[in-house]
Amino acid sequence: MNMTPSEAVKLVETLKPLVANDDVDVVFCVPAIDIIPVMEAAKGSNIQVGAENMYFEEKGAYTGEISPAMLTDVGVKYVVLGHSERREYFAETSETVNKKMLKAFEHGITPIMCCGESLAQREQGITMDWIRQQVKVGFQNVTADQAKTAVIAYEPIWAIGTGKTATTEQAQEVCKGIRECIAEIYDDATAAEIRIQYGGSVNAKTAPDLFAQADIDGGLVGGASLKEEFGKIVNYK
């Protein structure tokens, strides 16, 4: 919940030249009220625009929610689903995330499905059990062809906005485990094609080592995306 529409447009104008890179897919996932002005501001650039959430029904009496058709009508191609903050503060479950995943695919929107463990879960040694459950339920009834186009974002909850970052080895270990889980659900080809990101206090210093890992295909960037530093993350090499 950052940036008014006018502030968001100003940020996009600042970042446009800094994130120009034909080799990297850049997506700004913004608050709903910012989508249309940011879409206009990003025209002519390599920036694509996504939403931070959507509902799993087409339309109806769901006050305050946003439908997939509303998003596609303005050109949205991506949507973040199941972020830890949505799960923690708004009672989202892996089952409701799965409904949203299916609806996103139905409308040609690429879901960025988030998963991750709390500090307590990591200390209890159940990190991969927890994340495998999130992935398996989230991808229930999703076809292999659909899964190949999806994005999974691994965000250890204990590293979001805390300044803490999982070590490169910890991040790679979990992202590898996610890819192995996808291979179990589908096959090796699907697992190789799906995009797996790491998120959790990603910054310009940590990005090069993280993105060099075999199973980390990019980053879901939070606080650093609101600063000029984001340009350095995009052009990390």
mmCIF file of C-alpha atoms in Angstrom:
data_model
loop_
_atom_site.group_PDB
_atom_site.id
_atom_site.type_symbol
_atom_site.label_atom_id
_atom_site.label_comp_id
_atom_site.label_asym_id
_atom_site.label_seq_id
_atom_site.Cartn_x
_atom_site.Cartn_y
_atom_site.Cartn_z
ATOM 1 C CA MET A 1 0.000 0.000 0.000
ATOM 2 C CA ASN A 2 2.538 2.499 -1.278
ATOM 3 C CA MET A 3 2.238 5.427 -3.701
ATOM 4 C CA THR A 4 -0.784 7.464 -4.723
ATOM 5 C CA PRO A 5 -1.507 7.495 -8.477
ATOM 6 C CA SER A 6 0.432 10.735 -8.985
ATOM 7 C CA GLU A 7 3.355 9.440 -6.920
ATOM 8 C CA ALA A 8 3.353 6.157 -8.839
ATOM 9 C CA VAL A 9 3.477 7.951 -12.191
ATOM 10 C CA LYS A 10 6.399 10.046 -10.987
ATOM 11 C CA LEU A 11 8.240 6.899 -9.883
ATOM 12 C CA VAL A 12 7.635 5.213 -13.245
ATOM 13 C CA GLU A 13 8.985 8.253 -15.080
ATOM 14 C CA THR A 14 12.097 8.103 -12.884
ATOM 15 C CA LEU A 15 12.609 4.362 -13.290
ATOM 16 C CA LYS A 16 11.818 3.997 -17.006
ATOM 17 C CA PRO A 17 15.324 4.794 -18.266
ATOM 18 C CA LEU A 18 16.937 2.934 -15.357
ATOM 19 C CA VAL A 19 15.182 -0.397 -16.004
ATOM 20 C CA ALA A 20 15.568 -0.409 -19.792
ATOM 21 C CA ASN A 21 16.902 -3.884 -20.584
ATOM 22 C CA ASP A 22 15.711 -6.105 -23.426
ATOM 23 C CA ASP A 23 17.103 -9.204 -21.701
ATOM 24 C CA VAL A 24 15.009 -8.836 -18.540
ATOM 25 C CA ASP A 25 11.232 -8.960 -18.080
ATOM 26 C CA VAL A 26 10.219 -6.034 -15.873
ATOM 27 C CA VAL A 27 6.753 -6.003 -14.310
ATOM 28 C CA PHE A 28 5.432 -3.344 -11.935
ATOM 29 C CA CYS A 29 2.658 -4.805 -9.763
ATOM 30 C CA VAL A 30 0.862 -1.803 -8.338
ATOM 31 C CA PRO A 31 -2.174 -1.001 -6.153
ATOM 32 C CA ALA A 32 -5.439 -1.222 -8.075
ATOM 33 C CA ILE A 33 -6.066 2.519 -8.151
ATOM 34 C CA ASP A 34 -2.610 3.054 -9.680
ATOM 35 C CA ILE A 35 -2.961 0.531 -12.529
ATOM 36 C CA ILE A 36 -4.445 2.788 -15.222
ATOM 37 C CA PRO A 37 -2.167 5.808 -14.675
ATOM 38 C CA VAL A 38 0.909 3.559 -14.417
ATOM 39 C CA MET A 39 -0.138 1.749 -17.593
ATOM 40 C CA GLU A 40 -0.241 5.109 -19.380
ATOM 41 C CA ALA A 41 3.082 6.220 -17.899
ATOM 42 C CA ALA A 42 4.785 2.961 -18.930
ATOM 43 C CA LYS A 43 3.714 3.144 -22.595
ATOM 44 C CA GLY A 44 6.609 2.876 -25.009
ATOM 45 C CA SER A 45 8.883 1.290 -22.391
ATOM 46 C CA ASN A 46 9.814 -2.304 -21.556
ATOM 47 C CA ILE A 47 7.718 -2.122 -18.384
ATOM 48 C CA GLN A 48 4.655 -4.348 -18.085
ATOM 49 C CA VAL A 49 2.020 -3.752 -15.438
ATOM 50 C CA GLY A 50 0.500 -6.231 -13.023
ATOM 51 C CA ALA A 51 -2.015 -6.192 -10.171
ATOM 52 C CA GLU A 52 -1.378 -7.072 -6.534
ATOM 53 C CA ASN A 53 -4.494 -9.216 -6.198
ATOM 54 C CA MET A 54 -7.786 -10.208 -7.832
ATOM 55 C CA TYR A 55 -10.905 -12.146 -6.939
ATOM 56 C CA PHE A 56 -11.862 -15.578 -8.293
ATOM 57 C CA GLU A 57 -15.380 -14.667 -9.456
ATOM 58 C CA GLU A 58 -16.268 -13.058 -12.779
ATOM 59 C CA LYS A 59 -18.541 -10.391 -11.286
ATOM 60 C CA GLY A 60 -21.137 -9.914 -8.590
ATOM 61 C CA ALA A 61 -21.786 -8.538 -5.127
ATOM 62 C CA TYR A 62 -18.206 -8.672 -3.855
ATOM 63 C CA THR A 63 -17.746 -5.097 -2.720
ATOM 64 C CA GLY A 64 -14.170 -3.887 -2.907
ATOM 65 C CA GLU A 65 -12.892 -6.777 -5.018
ATOM 66 C CA ILE A 66 -11.479 -6.636 -8.556
ATOM 67 C CA SER A 67 -12.398 -9.143 -11.261
ATOM 68 C CA PRO A 68 -10.040 -10.648 -13.839
ATOM 69 C CA ALA A 69 -12.052 -9.030 -16.644
ATOM 70 C CA MET A 70 -11.494 -5.604 -15.075
ATOM 71 C CA LEU A 71 -7.759 -6.265 -15.187
ATOM 72 C CA THR A 72 -7.589 -7.603 -18.726
ATOM 73 C CA ASP A 73 -9.736 -4.752 -20.036
ATOM 74 C CA VAL A 74 -6.986 -2.271 -19.169
ATOM 75 C CA GLY A 75 -4.187 -4.527 -20.394
ATOM 76 C CA VAL A 76 -2.961 -6.177 -17.189
ATOM 77 C CA LYS A 77 -0.948 -9.329 -17.930
ATOM 78 C CA TYR A 78 0.251 -10.341 -14.452
ATOM 79 C CA VAL A 79 -1.247 -10.690 -10.978
ATOM 80 C CA VAL A 80 0.386 -11.439 -7.611
ATOM 81 C CA LEU A 81 -1.542 -14.151 -5.780
ATOM 82 C CA GLY A 82 -1.195 -15.475 -2.250
ATOM 83 C CA HIS A 83 1.379 -13.015 -0.976
ATOM 84 C CA SER A 84 2.226 -13.707 2.662
ATOM 85 C CA GLU A 85 0.625 -10.421 3.682
ATOM 86 C CA ARG A 86 -2.626 -11.421 1.973
ATOM 87 C CA ARG A 87 -2.500 -14.776 3.744
ATOM 88 C CA GLU A 88 -1.627 -13.260 7.136
ATOM 89 C CA TYR A 89 -3.815 -10.145 7.229
ATOM 90 C CA PHE A 90 -6.736 -11.102 4.977
ATOM 91 C CA ALA A 91 -7.175 -14.802 5.777
ATOM 92 C CA GLU A 92 -6.280 -16.071 2.309
ATOM 93 C CA THR A 93 -5.650 -19.806 2.142
ATOM 94 C CA SER A 94 -3.936 -22.047 -0.378
ATOM 95 C CA GLU A 95 -7.427 -23.143 -1.448
ATOM 96 C CA THR A 96 -8.570 -19.596 -2.284
ATOM 97 C CA VAL A 97 -5.230 -18.948 -3.976
ATOM 98 C CA ASN A 98 -5.875 -22.015 -6.131
ATOM 99 C CA LYS A 99 -9.276 -20.626 -7.180
ATOM 100 C CA LYS A 100 -7.584 -17.371 -8.169
ATOM 101 C CA MET A 101 -4.857 -19.254 -10.057
ATOM 102 C CA LEU A 102 -7.428 -21.108 -12.152
ATOM 103 C CA LYS A 103 -9.355 -17.900 -12.865
ATOM 104 C CA ALA A 104 -6.195 -16.027 -13.851
ATOM 105 C CA PHE A 105 -5.254 -18.721 -16.378
ATOM 106 C CA GLU A 106 -8.807 -18.710 -17.715
ATOM 107 C CA HIS A 107 -8.377 -15.016 -18.548
ATOM 108 C CA GLY A 108 -4.843 -15.231 -19.910
ATOM 109 C CA ILE A 109 -3.294 -13.493 -16.901
ATOM 110 C CA THR A 110 0.049 -14.820 -15.659
ATOM 111 C CA PRO A 111 -0.147 -15.583 -11.932
ATOM 112 C CA ILE A 112 2.811 -14.829 -9.686
ATOM 113 C CA MET A 113 2.036 -17.257 -6.868
ATOM 114 C CA CYS A 114 3.820 -16.541 -3.598
ATOM 115 C CA CYS A 115 4.899 -19.091 -1.043
ATOM 116 C CA GLY A 116 7.130 -18.980 2.009
ATOM 117 C CA GLU A 117 7.659 -19.969 5.607
ATOM 118 C CA SER A 118 7.670 -18.102 8.898
ATOM 119 C CA LEU A 119 10.706 -17.987 11.173
ATOM 120 C CA ALA A 120 9.014 -20.467 13.515
ATOM 121 C CA GLN A 121 8.413 -22.915 10.664
ATOM 122 C CA ARG A 122 12.043 -22.653 9.547
ATOM 123 C CA GLU A 123 13.259 -23.259 13.097
ATOM 124 C CA GLN A 124 10.935 -26.266 13.373
ATOM 125 C CA GLY A 125 12.547 -27.764 10.262
ATOM 126 C CA ILE A 126 9.304 -27.887 8.253
ATOM 127 C CA THR A 127 10.163 -25.279 5.592
ATOM 128 C CA MET A 128 9.930 -27.586 2.570
ATOM 129 C CA ASP A 129 6.904 -29.480 3.918
ATOM 130 C CA TRP A 130 5.040 -26.195 4.274
ATOM 131 C CA ILE A 131 6.067 -24.808 0.907
ATOM 132 C CA ARG A 132 5.351 -28.068 -0.937
ATOM 133 C CA GLN A 133 1.840 -27.963 0.523
ATOM 134 C CA GLN A 134 1.368 -24.372 -0.689
ATOM 135 C CA VAL A 135 2.594 -25.288 -4.172
ATOM 136 C CA LYS A 136 0.625 -28.527 -4.495
ATOM 137 C CA VAL A 137 -2.657 -26.977 -3.374
ATOM 138 C CA GLY A 138 -2.033 -23.773 -5.338
ATOM 139 C CA PHE A 139 -1.487 -25.717 -8.571
ATOM 140 C CA GLN A 140 -4.360 -28.175 -8.124
ATOM 141 C CA ASN A 141 -6.187 -28.683 -11.456
ATOM 142 C CA VAL A 142 -3.705 -26.417 -13.253
ATOM 143 C CA THR A 143 -2.582 -28.074 -16.497
ATOM 144 C CA ALA A 144 1.072 -28.581 -17.401
ATOM 145 C CA ASP A 145 0.774 -26.099 -20.272
ATOM 146 C CA GLN A 146 -0.637 -23.500 -17.887
ATOM 147 C CA ALA A 147 1.973 -24.230 -15.221
ATOM 148 C CA LYS A 148 4.803 -23.644 -17.706
ATOM 149 C CA THR A 149 3.697 -20.023 -18.038
ATOM 150 C CA ALA A 150 3.313 -19.394 -14.296
ATOM 151 C CA VAL A 151 5.665 -17.668 -11.894
ATOM 152 C CA ILE A 152 6.321 -18.913 -8.363
ATOM 153 C CA ALA A 153 7.831 -16.426 -5.934
ATOM 154 C CA TYR A 154 9.546 -17.841 -2.856
ATOM 155 C CA GLU A 155 9.570 -15.314 -0.044
ATOM 156 C CA PRO A 156 10.699 -16.373 3.418
ATOM 157 C CA ILE A 157 8.307 -14.356 5.568
ATOM 158 C CA TRP A 158 11.052 -13.655 8.104
ATOM 159 C CA ALA A 159 13.035 -11.818 5.396
ATOM 160 C CA ILE A 160 10.309 -9.478 4.111
ATOM 161 C CA GLY A 161 10.886 -5.880 5.084
ATOM 162 C CA THR A 162 13.111 -6.898 7.968
ATOM 163 C CA GLY A 163 16.427 -6.188 6.300
ATOM 164 C CA LYS A 164 17.229 -9.882 6.728
ATOM 165 C CA THR A 165 17.899 -11.866 3.584
ATOM 166 C CA ALA A 166 18.071 -15.616 3.280
ATOM 167 C CA THR A 167 21.581 -16.684 2.407
ATOM 168 C CA THR A 168 22.161 -17.460 -1.250
ATOM 169 C CA GLU A 169 22.388 -21.130 -0.297
ATOM 170 C CA GLN A 170 19.080 -21.049 1.617
ATOM 171 C CA ALA A 171 17.293 -19.317 -1.257
ATOM 172 C CA GLN A 172 18.687 -21.724 -3.853
ATOM 173 C CA GLU A 173 17.862 -24.752 -1.718
ATOM 174 C CA VAL A 174 14.190 -23.837 -1.418
ATOM 175 C CA CYS A 175 13.826 -22.738 -5.062
ATOM 176 C CA LYS A 176 15.378 -26.056 -6.117
ATOM 177 C CA GLY A 177 12.894 -27.839 -3.860
ATOM 178 C CA ILE A 178 10.021 -25.937 -5.488
ATOM 179 C CA ARG A 179 11.236 -26.958 -8.955
ATOM 180 C CA GLU A 180 11.460 -30.582 -7.811
ATOM 181 C CA CYS A 181 7.905 -30.334 -6.468
ATOM 182 C CA ILE A 182 6.662 -29.049 -9.839
ATOM 183 C CA ALA A 183 8.494 -31.943 -11.531
ATOM 184 C CA GLU A 184 6.642 -34.366 -9.239
ATOM 185 C CA ILE A 185 3.274 -32.788 -10.039
ATOM 186 C CA TYR A 186 3.937 -32.573 -13.787
ATOM 187 C CA ASP A 187 7.283 -33.516 -15.357
ATOM 188 C CA ASP A 188 10.867 -32.306 -15.744
ATOM 189 C CA ALA A 189 10.064 -30.245 -18.844
ATOM 190 C CA THR A 190 7.395 -28.256 -17.004
ATOM 191 C CA ALA A 191 9.693 -27.790 -14.023
ATOM 192 C CA ALA A 192 12.465 -26.500 -16.280
ATOM 193 C CA GLU A 193 10.178 -23.974 -17.944
ATOM 194 C CA ILE A 194 8.361 -22.514 -14.931
ATOM 195 C CA ARG A 195 9.852 -19.287 -13.603
ATOM 196 C CA ILE A 196 10.869 -19.315 -9.937
ATOM 197 C CA GLN A 197 11.755 -16.046 -8.224
ATOM 198 C CA TYR A 198 13.233 -15.180 -4.868
ATOM 199 C CA GLY A 199 11.887 -12.310 -2.794
ATOM 200 C CA GLY A 200 12.630 -10.976 0.644
ATOM 201 C CA SER A 201 14.714 -7.822 1.045
ATOM 202 C CA VAL A 202 16.313 -8.251 -2.393
ATOM 203 C CA ASN A 203 18.643 -5.322 -3.082
ATOM 204 C CA ALA A 204 21.347 -4.274 -5.519
ATOM 205 C CA LYS A 205 24.069 -5.959 -3.450
ATOM 206 C CA THR A 206 22.388 -9.346 -3.064
ATOM 207 C CA ALA A 207 20.794 -9.586 -6.529
ATOM 208 C CA PRO A 208 23.842 -10.732 -8.584
ATOM 209 C CA ASP A 209 24.622 -13.739 -6.359
ATOM 210 C CA LEU A 210 20.951 -14.686 -5.962
ATOM 211 C CA PHE A 211 20.159 -14.486 -9.673
ATOM 212 C CA ALA A 212 23.259 -16.506 -10.559
ATOM 213 C CA GLN A 213 21.791 -19.569 -8.843
ATOM 214 C CA ALA A 214 20.583 -22.416 -11.033
ATOM 215 C CA ASP A 215 17.000 -22.388 -9.767
ATOM 216 C CA ILE A 216 16.462 -18.656 -9.159
ATOM 217 C CA ASP A 217 15.093 -17.030 -12.310
ATOM 218 C CA GLY A 218 14.553 -13.521 -10.962
ATOM 219 C CA GLY A 219 13.292 -11.524 -8.037
ATOM 220 C CA LEU A 220 10.057 -10.327 -6.506
ATOM 221 C CA VAL A 221 11.301 -7.002 -5.217
ATOM 222 C CA GLY A 222 9.527 -5.065 -2.481
ATOM 223 C CA GLY A 223 10.893 -1.947 -0.820
ATOM 224 C CA ALA A 224 13.829 -1.567 -3.210
ATOM 225 C CA SER A 225 11.408 -1.227 -6.133
ATOM 226 C CA LEU A 226 10.349 2.163 -4.766
ATOM 227 C CA LYS A 227 13.866 3.554 -5.191
ATOM 228 C CA GLU A 228 16.290 4.242 -8.012
ATOM 229 C CA GLU A 229 18.191 1.213 -6.714
ATOM 230 C CA PHE A 230 15.644 -0.930 -8.571
ATOM 231 C CA GLY A 231 17.407 -0.038 -11.806
ATOM 232 C CA LYS A 232 20.591 -1.632 -10.469
ATOM 233 C CA ILE A 233 18.694 -4.798 -9.567
ATOM 234 C CA VAL A 234 17.241 -5.063 -13.085
ATOM 235 C CA ASN A 235 20.684 -4.507 -14.621
ATOM 236 C CA TYR A 236 22.447 -6.680 -12.061
ATOM 237 C CA LYS A 237 25.233 -8.137 -14.190
#
